[in-house]
Amino acid sequence: MSQDNLGFSASLDCIDQKKQPSSNGSSSRNGKDGVYTVELQSKKKYVEELEGTYDPYQNREVEHPTTFWETLFHLLKGSLGTGILAMPKAFAHAGFAIGVVGTAVIGFLCTYCIHLLIRSEYELCKRRKIPSLTYPTTAIEALRDGPRCLRPCAKISGTVINSFLLIYQLGTCCVYTVFIATNLKSAFDSFLKEDIDVRLYMLVLLLPLIFINWIRNLKSLAPLSTIANGITFASFGVILYFLFRNAPSIEGKSPVGKVADFPLYFGTVLFALEAIGVIMPLENEMNDPKSFAKPAGVLNIGMVSIIVLYIGMGFFGYLTYGDDVQGSITLSLGNEPAAKVVQILLAIAIFFTHALQCYVAIDIFWNGYLLPKMADSGKKTIIWEYVVRTGLVLITFLLAVVIPELELFISLFGALCLSALGIAFPAIIHICAFWETSTPMERGILVAKNMSLVLFGLLGLVVGTYTSLEQIITKFSK
């Protein structure tokens, strides 16, 4: 049991010792205004007494806190990556009608599940009297307070979530490397006499990717994130010109796609919409974390903006280019100079975003596992941190070289990791975090509501992963 849990349990014991039960299961104590009756069966009352006026947000000490707008820019940049450019292909899989409705529904579910996760973290921090928790530690502490059948899984839950986060973040960085190299190749091919292999472009990118991932805090990444956002929105303006210079038409476009391709659509949309890996680091690093989950806070403003942009890009991109649209719409724009400029600009923007995505993987691997073991060893940890940062970039580079298929791996990583991380796990955590403080009726509602999310997430994980892997095997067996 952790020190936090020991303190929590000790406090409960102290309350029990101060209260002598009567024959009817209650006890009395003299207060300033008279006699108060406390039901021993009411754990909710105990929790309220333990929490007191402690506010985790007021007790956070962040070395490099980010402002509201810096956090919003980080969230937008973390979501407005290669995923939005793959949305027209996703709509080609689902059909334009299913694409619009499905993206709105999935976007709402993703946002709702993030709120569940943030709410659970705040409740557990307040209960434990600690300033913040990461995603894995939130799961551990939640399961320790959850139903008795789940409590033995508490310790392993952190490792499971960290594994999914590592796979997703490194997979995302791999996809980014492929995207940058593919777009640079498309942009420069028309100016070069020889056809250069996309892997050579990846090799040229290796050192710049290593150097940008040596930036060690989010505060220093904020200017790069702002520049990337500016480049991205400017590029989207040019893409919109290509989409609307001729009026898009639904003629020949399917409102409903093939059912067999729906899992590919689902995985791509999840990959595009979910920024679950950066959500808690962003919230924990804010100078005013209360503004993150407010109705008009960072999360809702960011996610609504993202959903609208994704639906628009997917819908009009599919109507313009039809079923022939490629995995990234930038590769379907043609050979005009403006198209080449967009490809280069977006390659630069995604290059900056690589560092933000890799930040989470580095935080998990270095701060979560290696640094605690090296703290007392007397070694120069700063040197080893740079070694780890370089090593993780090399891993994503090698994956990109071996597997340079953009569309299929976007769908795979979305279905495999984000169905669990973005939907199923937050729902389970929410059940456990509020289990002890809920009445039997509240527990029934809590379980029914959240288990429907868990089942939906697991269905997407199994079907989406299977379909993506089948497509990948078919592609490489040709």
PDB file of N, CA, C and O in Angstrom, residues 205-248:
ATOM      1  N   LEU A 205      15.600  13.254 -42.049  1.00  0.00           N
ATOM      2  CA  LEU A 205      14.842  13.818 -40.935  1.00  0.00           C
ATOM      3  C   LEU A 205      15.360  13.382 -39.571  1.00  0.00           C
ATOM      4  O   LEU A 205      15.031  14.002 -38.550  1.00  0.00           O
ATOM      5  N   LEU A 206      16.146  12.338 -39.527  1.00  0.00           N
ATOM      6  CA  LEU A 206      16.495  11.712 -38.252  1.00  0.00           C
ATOM      7  C   LEU A 206      17.150  12.688 -37.268  1.00  0.00           C
ATOM      8  O   LEU A 206      16.689  12.834 -36.133  1.00  0.00           O
ATOM      9  N   LEU A 207      18.213  13.354 -37.661  1.00  0.00           N
ATOM     10  CA  LEU A 207      18.915  14.265 -36.746  1.00  0.00           C
ATOM     11  C   LEU A 207      18.032  15.436 -36.288  1.00  0.00           C
ATOM     12  O   LEU A 207      17.988  15.757 -35.096  1.00  0.00           O
ATOM     13  N   PRO A 208      17.304  16.109 -37.200  1.00  0.00           N
ATOM     14  CA  PRO A 208      16.396  17.172 -36.733  1.00  0.00           C
ATOM     15  C   PRO A 208      15.357  16.674 -35.726  1.00  0.00           C
ATOM     16  O   PRO A 208      15.041  17.389 -34.765  1.00  0.00           O
ATOM     17  N   LEU A 209      14.832  15.464 -35.924  1.00  0.00           N
ATOM     18  CA  LEU A 209      13.860  14.914 -34.979  1.00  0.00           C
ATOM     19  C   LEU A 209      14.495  14.665 -33.616  1.00  0.00           C
ATOM     20  O   LEU A 209      13.878  14.897 -32.569  1.00  0.00           O
ATOM     21  N   ILE A 210      15.722  14.199 -33.612  1.00  0.00           N
ATOM     22  CA  ILE A 210      16.425  13.979 -32.348  1.00  0.00           C
ATOM     23  C   ILE A 210      16.619  15.297 -31.613  1.00  0.00           C
ATOM     24  O   ILE A 210      16.350  15.408 -30.405  1.00  0.00           O
ATOM     25  N   PHE A 211      17.056  16.319 -32.332  1.00  0.00           N
ATOM     26  CA  PHE A 211      17.351  17.607 -31.689  1.00  0.00           C
ATOM     27  C   PHE A 211      16.088  18.259 -31.111  1.00  0.00           C
ATOM     28  O   PHE A 211      16.121  18.806 -30.007  1.00  0.00           O
ATOM     29  N   ILE A 212      14.981  18.213 -31.857  1.00  0.00           N
ATOM     30  CA  ILE A 212      13.770  18.871 -31.347  1.00  0.00           C
ATOM     31  C   ILE A 212      13.204  18.119 -30.152  1.00  0.00           C
ATOM     32  O   ILE A 212      12.556  18.703 -29.276  1.00  0.00           O
ATOM     33  N   ASN A 213      13.473  16.821 -30.063  1.00  0.00           N
ATOM     34  CA  ASN A 213      13.000  16.048 -28.910  1.00  0.00           C
ATOM     35  C   ASN A 213      13.933  16.160 -27.706  1.00  0.00           C
ATOM     36  O   ASN A 213      13.671  15.557 -26.669  1.00  0.00           O
ATOM     37  N   TRP A 214      14.995  16.933 -27.839  1.00  0.00           N
ATOM     38  CA  TRP A 214      15.839  17.238 -26.689  1.00  0.00           C
ATOM     39  C   TRP A 214      15.282  18.401 -25.867  1.00  0.00           C
ATOM     40  O   TRP A 214      15.786  18.710 -24.792  1.00  0.00           O
ATOM     41  N   ILE A 215      14.231  19.055 -26.352  1.00  0.00           N
ATOM     42  CA  ILE A 215      13.564  20.099 -25.563  1.00  0.00           C
ATOM     43  C   ILE A 215      12.834  19.424 -24.415  1.00  0.00           C
ATOM     44  O   ILE A 215      12.020  18.526 -24.629  1.00  0.00           O
ATOM     45  N   ARG A 216      13.080  19.884 -23.181  1.00  0.00           N
ATOM     46  CA  ARG A 216      12.720  19.089 -22.015  1.00  0.00           C
ATOM     47  C   ARG A 216      11.458  19.533 -21.281  1.00  0.00           C
ATOM     48  O   ARG A 216      11.092  18.896 -20.286  1.00  0.00           O
ATOM     49  N   ASN A 217      10.764  20.604 -21.699  1.00  0.00           N
ATOM     50  CA  ASN A 217       9.531  20.989 -21.010  1.00  0.00           C
ATOM     51  C   ASN A 217       8.530  21.597 -21.984  1.00  0.00           C
ATOM     52  O   ASN A 217       8.888  22.112 -23.037  1.00  0.00           O
ATOM     53  N   LEU A 218       7.261  21.524 -21.571  1.00  0.00           N
ATOM     54  CA  LEU A 218       6.175  21.997 -22.423  1.00  0.00           C
ATOM     55  C   LEU A 218       6.206  23.506 -22.625  1.00  0.00           C
ATOM     56  O   LEU A 218       5.793  24.006 -23.672  1.00  0.00           O
ATOM     57  N   LYS A 219       6.688  24.228 -21.624  1.00  0.00           N
ATOM     58  CA  LYS A 219       6.747  25.689 -21.735  1.00  0.00           C
ATOM     59  C   LYS A 219       7.620  26.099 -22.915  1.00  0.00           C
ATOM     60  O   LYS A 219       7.280  27.014 -23.670  1.00  0.00           O
ATOM     61  N   SER A 220       8.742  25.409 -23.095  1.00  0.00           N
ATOM     62  CA  SER A 220       9.645  25.732 -24.197  1.00  0.00           C
ATOM     63  C   SER A 220       9.076  25.295 -25.538  1.00  0.00           C
ATOM     64  O   SER A 220       9.436  25.842 -26.583  1.00  0.00           O
ATOM     65  N   LEU A 221       8.178  24.300 -25.517  1.00  0.00           N
ATOM     66  CA  LEU A 221       7.562  23.838 -26.753  1.00  0.00           C
ATOM     67  C   LEU A 221       6.412  24.739 -27.203  1.00  0.00           C
ATOM     68  O   LEU A 221       5.974  24.655 -28.354  1.00  0.00           O
ATOM     69  N   ALA A 222       5.914  25.590 -26.285  1.00  0.00           N
ATOM     70  CA  ALA A 222       4.750  26.426 -26.609  1.00  0.00           C
ATOM     71  C   ALA A 222       4.958  27.301 -27.844  1.00  0.00           C
ATOM     72  O   ALA A 222       4.068  27.369 -28.709  1.00  0.00           O
ATOM     73  N   PRO A 223       6.100  28.002 -27.990  1.00  0.00           N
ATOM     74  CA  PRO A 223       6.278  28.810 -29.211  1.00  0.00           C
ATOM     75  C   PRO A 223       6.254  27.970 -30.481  1.00  0.00           C
ATOM     76  O   PRO A 223       5.668  28.378 -31.489  1.00  0.00           O
ATOM     77  N   LEU A 224       6.883  26.783 -30.437  1.00  0.00           N
ATOM     78  CA  LEU A 224       6.870  25.904 -31.611  1.00  0.00           C
ATOM     79  C   LEU A 224       5.455  25.420 -31.907  1.00  0.00           C
ATOM     80  O   LEU A 224       5.052  25.304 -33.067  1.00  0.00           O
ATOM     81  N   SER A 225       4.699  25.133 -30.829  1.00  0.00           N
ATOM     82  CA  SER A 225       3.316  24.702 -31.015  1.00  0.00           C
ATOM     83  C   SER A 225       2.484  25.817 -31.640  1.00  0.00           C
ATOM     84  O   SER A 225       1.640  25.566 -32.510  1.00  0.00           O
ATOM     85  N   THR A 226       2.718  27.056 -31.224  1.00  0.00           N
ATOM     86  CA  THR A 226       1.999  28.195 -31.790  1.00  0.00           C
ATOM     87  C   THR A 226       2.333  28.374 -33.272  1.00  0.00           C
ATOM     88  O   THR A 226       1.443  28.604 -34.104  1.00  0.00           O
ATOM     89  N   ILE A 227       3.615  28.268 -33.595  1.00  0.00           N
ATOM     90  CA  ILE A 227       4.036  28.371 -35.002  1.00  0.00           C
ATOM     91  C   ILE A 227       3.390  27.261 -35.825  1.00  0.00           C
ATOM     92  O   ILE A 227       2.882  27.496 -36.937  1.00  0.00           O
ATOM     93  N   ALA A 228       3.399  26.035 -35.275  1.00  0.00           N
ATOM     94  CA  ALA A 228       2.808  24.900 -35.984  1.00  0.00           C
ATOM     95  C   ALA A 228       1.318  25.102 -36.210  1.00  0.00           C
ATOM     96  O   ALA A 228       0.780  24.769 -37.275  1.00  0.00           O
ATOM     97  N   ASN A 229       0.619  25.654 -35.193  1.00  0.00           N
ATOM     98  CA  ASN A 229      -0.804  25.933 -35.364  1.00  0.00           C
ATOM     99  C   ASN A 229      -1.048  26.948 -36.476  1.00  0.00           C
ATOM    100  O   ASN A 229      -1.962  26.800 -37.281  1.00  0.00           O
ATOM    101  N   GLY A 230      -0.207  27.998 -36.509  1.00  0.00           N
ATOM    102  CA  GLY A 230      -0.344  29.000 -37.562  1.00  0.00           C
ATOM    103  C   GLY A 230      -0.131  28.402 -38.940  1.00  0.00           C
ATOM    104  O   GLY A 230      -0.903  28.668 -39.875  1.00  0.00           O
ATOM    105  N   ILE A 231       0.913  27.591 -39.072  1.00  0.00           N
ATOM    106  CA  ILE A 231       1.194  26.924 -40.351  1.00  0.00           C
ATOM    107  C   ILE A 231       0.042  26.007 -40.742  1.00  0.00           C
ATOM    108  O   ILE A 231      -0.392  25.975 -41.902  1.00  0.00           O
ATOM    109  N   THR A 232      -0.463  25.259 -39.749  1.00  0.00           N
ATOM    110  CA  THR A 232      -1.546  24.303 -40.027  1.00  0.00           C
ATOM    111  C   THR A 232      -2.794  25.006 -40.530  1.00  0.00           C
ATOM    112  O   THR A 232      -3.394  24.611 -41.538  1.00  0.00           O
ATOM    113  N   PHE A 233      -3.208  26.060 -39.837  1.00  0.00           N
ATOM    114  CA  PHE A 233      -4.426  26.769 -40.250  1.00  0.00           C
ATOM    115  C   PHE A 233      -4.243  27.462 -41.598  1.00  0.00           C
ATOM    116  O   PHE A 233      -5.176  27.512 -42.414  1.00  0.00           O
ATOM    117  N   ALA A 234      -3.054  27.999 -41.856  1.00  0.00           N
ATOM    118  CA  ALA A 234      -2.786  28.600 -43.167  1.00  0.00           C
ATOM    119  C   ALA A 234      -2.872  27.534 -44.258  1.00  0.00           C
ATOM    120  O   ALA A 234      -3.439  27.766 -45.340  1.00  0.00           O
ATOM    121  N   SER A 235      -2.316  26.358 -43.980  1.00  0.00           N
ATOM    122  CA  SER A 235      -2.363  25.262 -44.949  1.00  0.00           C
ATOM    123  C   SER A 235      -3.787  24.786 -45.176  1.00  0.00           C
ATOM    124  O   SER A 235      -4.178  24.457 -46.306  1.00  0.00           O
ATOM    125  N   PHE A 236      -4.581  24.744 -44.092  1.00  0.00           N
ATOM    126  CA  PHE A 236      -5.980  24.354 -44.240  1.00  0.00           C
ATOM    127  C   PHE A 236      -6.727  25.337 -45.141  1.00  0.00           C
ATOM    128  O   PHE A 236      -7.632  24.944 -45.888  1.00  0.00           O
ATOM    129  N   GLY A 237      -6.343  26.603 -45.048  1.00  0.00           N
ATOM    130  CA  GLY A 237      -6.965  27.589 -45.934  1.00  0.00           C
ATOM    131  C   GLY A 237      -6.704  27.266 -47.389  1.00  0.00           C
ATOM    132  O   GLY A 237      -7.610  27.378 -48.234  1.00  0.00           O
ATOM    133  N   VAL A 238      -5.480  26.869 -47.706  1.00  0.00           N
ATOM    134  CA  VAL A 238      -5.144  26.499 -49.082  1.00  0.00           C
ATOM    135  C   VAL A 238      -5.884  25.225 -49.487  1.00  0.00           C
ATOM    136  O   VAL A 238      -6.395  25.101 -50.608  1.00  0.00           O
ATOM    137  N   ILE A 239      -5.959  24.256 -48.556  1.00  0.00           N
ATOM    138  CA  ILE A 239      -6.689  23.011 -48.848  1.00  0.00           C
ATOM    139  C   ILE A 239      -8.159  23.320 -49.127  1.00  0.00           C
ATOM    140  O   ILE A 239      -8.772  22.747 -50.042  1.00  0.00           O
ATOM    141  N   LEU A 240      -8.737  24.235 -48.342  1.00  0.00           N
ATOM    142  CA  LEU A 240     -10.133  24.627 -48.580  1.00  0.00           C
ATOM    143  C   LEU A 240     -10.313  25.246 -49.962  1.00  0.00           C
ATOM    144  O   LEU A 240     -11.351  25.055 -50.608  1.00  0.00           O
ATOM    145  N   TYR A 241      -9.304  25.970 -50.416  1.00  0.00           N
ATOM    146  CA  TYR A 241      -9.363  26.522 -51.778  1.00  0.00           C
ATOM    147  C   TYR A 241      -9.482  25.394 -52.794  1.00  0.00           C
ATOM    148  O   TYR A 241     -10.302  25.466 -53.724  1.00  0.00           O
ATOM    149  N   PHE A 242      -8.686  24.345 -52.626  1.00  0.00           N
ATOM    150  CA  PHE A 242      -8.758  23.212 -53.546  1.00  0.00           C
ATOM    151  C   PHE A 242     -10.106  22.504 -53.453  1.00  0.00           C
ATOM    152  O   PHE A 242     -10.629  22.002 -54.454  1.00  0.00           O
ATOM    153  N   LEU A 243     -10.662  22.466 -52.239  1.00  0.00           N
ATOM    154  CA  LEU A 243     -11.932  21.760 -52.054  1.00  0.00           C
ATOM    155  C   LEU A 243     -13.109  22.520 -52.648  1.00  0.00           C
ATOM    156  O   LEU A 243     -14.071  21.911 -53.126  1.00  0.00           O
ATOM    157  N   PHE A 244     -13.054  23.868 -52.639  1.00  0.00           N
ATOM    158  CA  PHE A 244     -14.224  24.653 -53.017  1.00  0.00           C
ATOM    159  C   PHE A 244     -14.054  25.445 -54.315  1.00  0.00           C
ATOM    160  O   PHE A 244     -14.970  26.178 -54.702  1.00  0.00           O
ATOM    161  N   ARG A 245     -12.909  25.304 -54.969  1.00  0.00           N
ATOM    162  CA  ARG A 245     -12.776  26.049 -56.228  1.00  0.00           C
ATOM    163  C   ARG A 245     -13.757  25.517 -57.266  1.00  0.00           C
ATOM    164  O   ARG A 245     -14.205  26.239 -58.157  1.00  0.00           O
ATOM    165  N   ASN A 246     -14.097  24.243 -57.162  1.00  0.00           N
ATOM    166  CA  ASN A 246     -15.209  23.672 -57.913  1.00  0.00           C
ATOM    167  C   ASN A 246     -16.216  23.163 -56.890  1.00  0.00           C
ATOM    168  O   ASN A 246     -15.826  22.511 -55.913  1.00  0.00           O
ATOM    169  N   ALA A 247     -17.473  23.466 -57.089  1.00  0.00           N
ATOM    170  CA  ALA A 247     -18.492  23.105 -56.100  1.00  0.00           C
ATOM    171  C   ALA A 247     -18.507  21.592 -55.856  1.00  0.00           C
ATOM    172  O   ALA A 247     -18.677  20.812 -56.797  1.00  0.00           O
ATOM    173  N   PRO A 248     -18.301  21.159 -54.592  1.00  0.00           N
ATOM    174  CA  PRO A 248     -18.367  19.722 -54.290  1.00  0.00           C
ATOM    175  C   PRO A 248     -19.762  19.175 -54.591  1.00  0.00           C
ATOM    176  O   PRO A 248     -20.771  19.869 -54.442  1.00  0.00           O
TER     177      PRO A 248
END
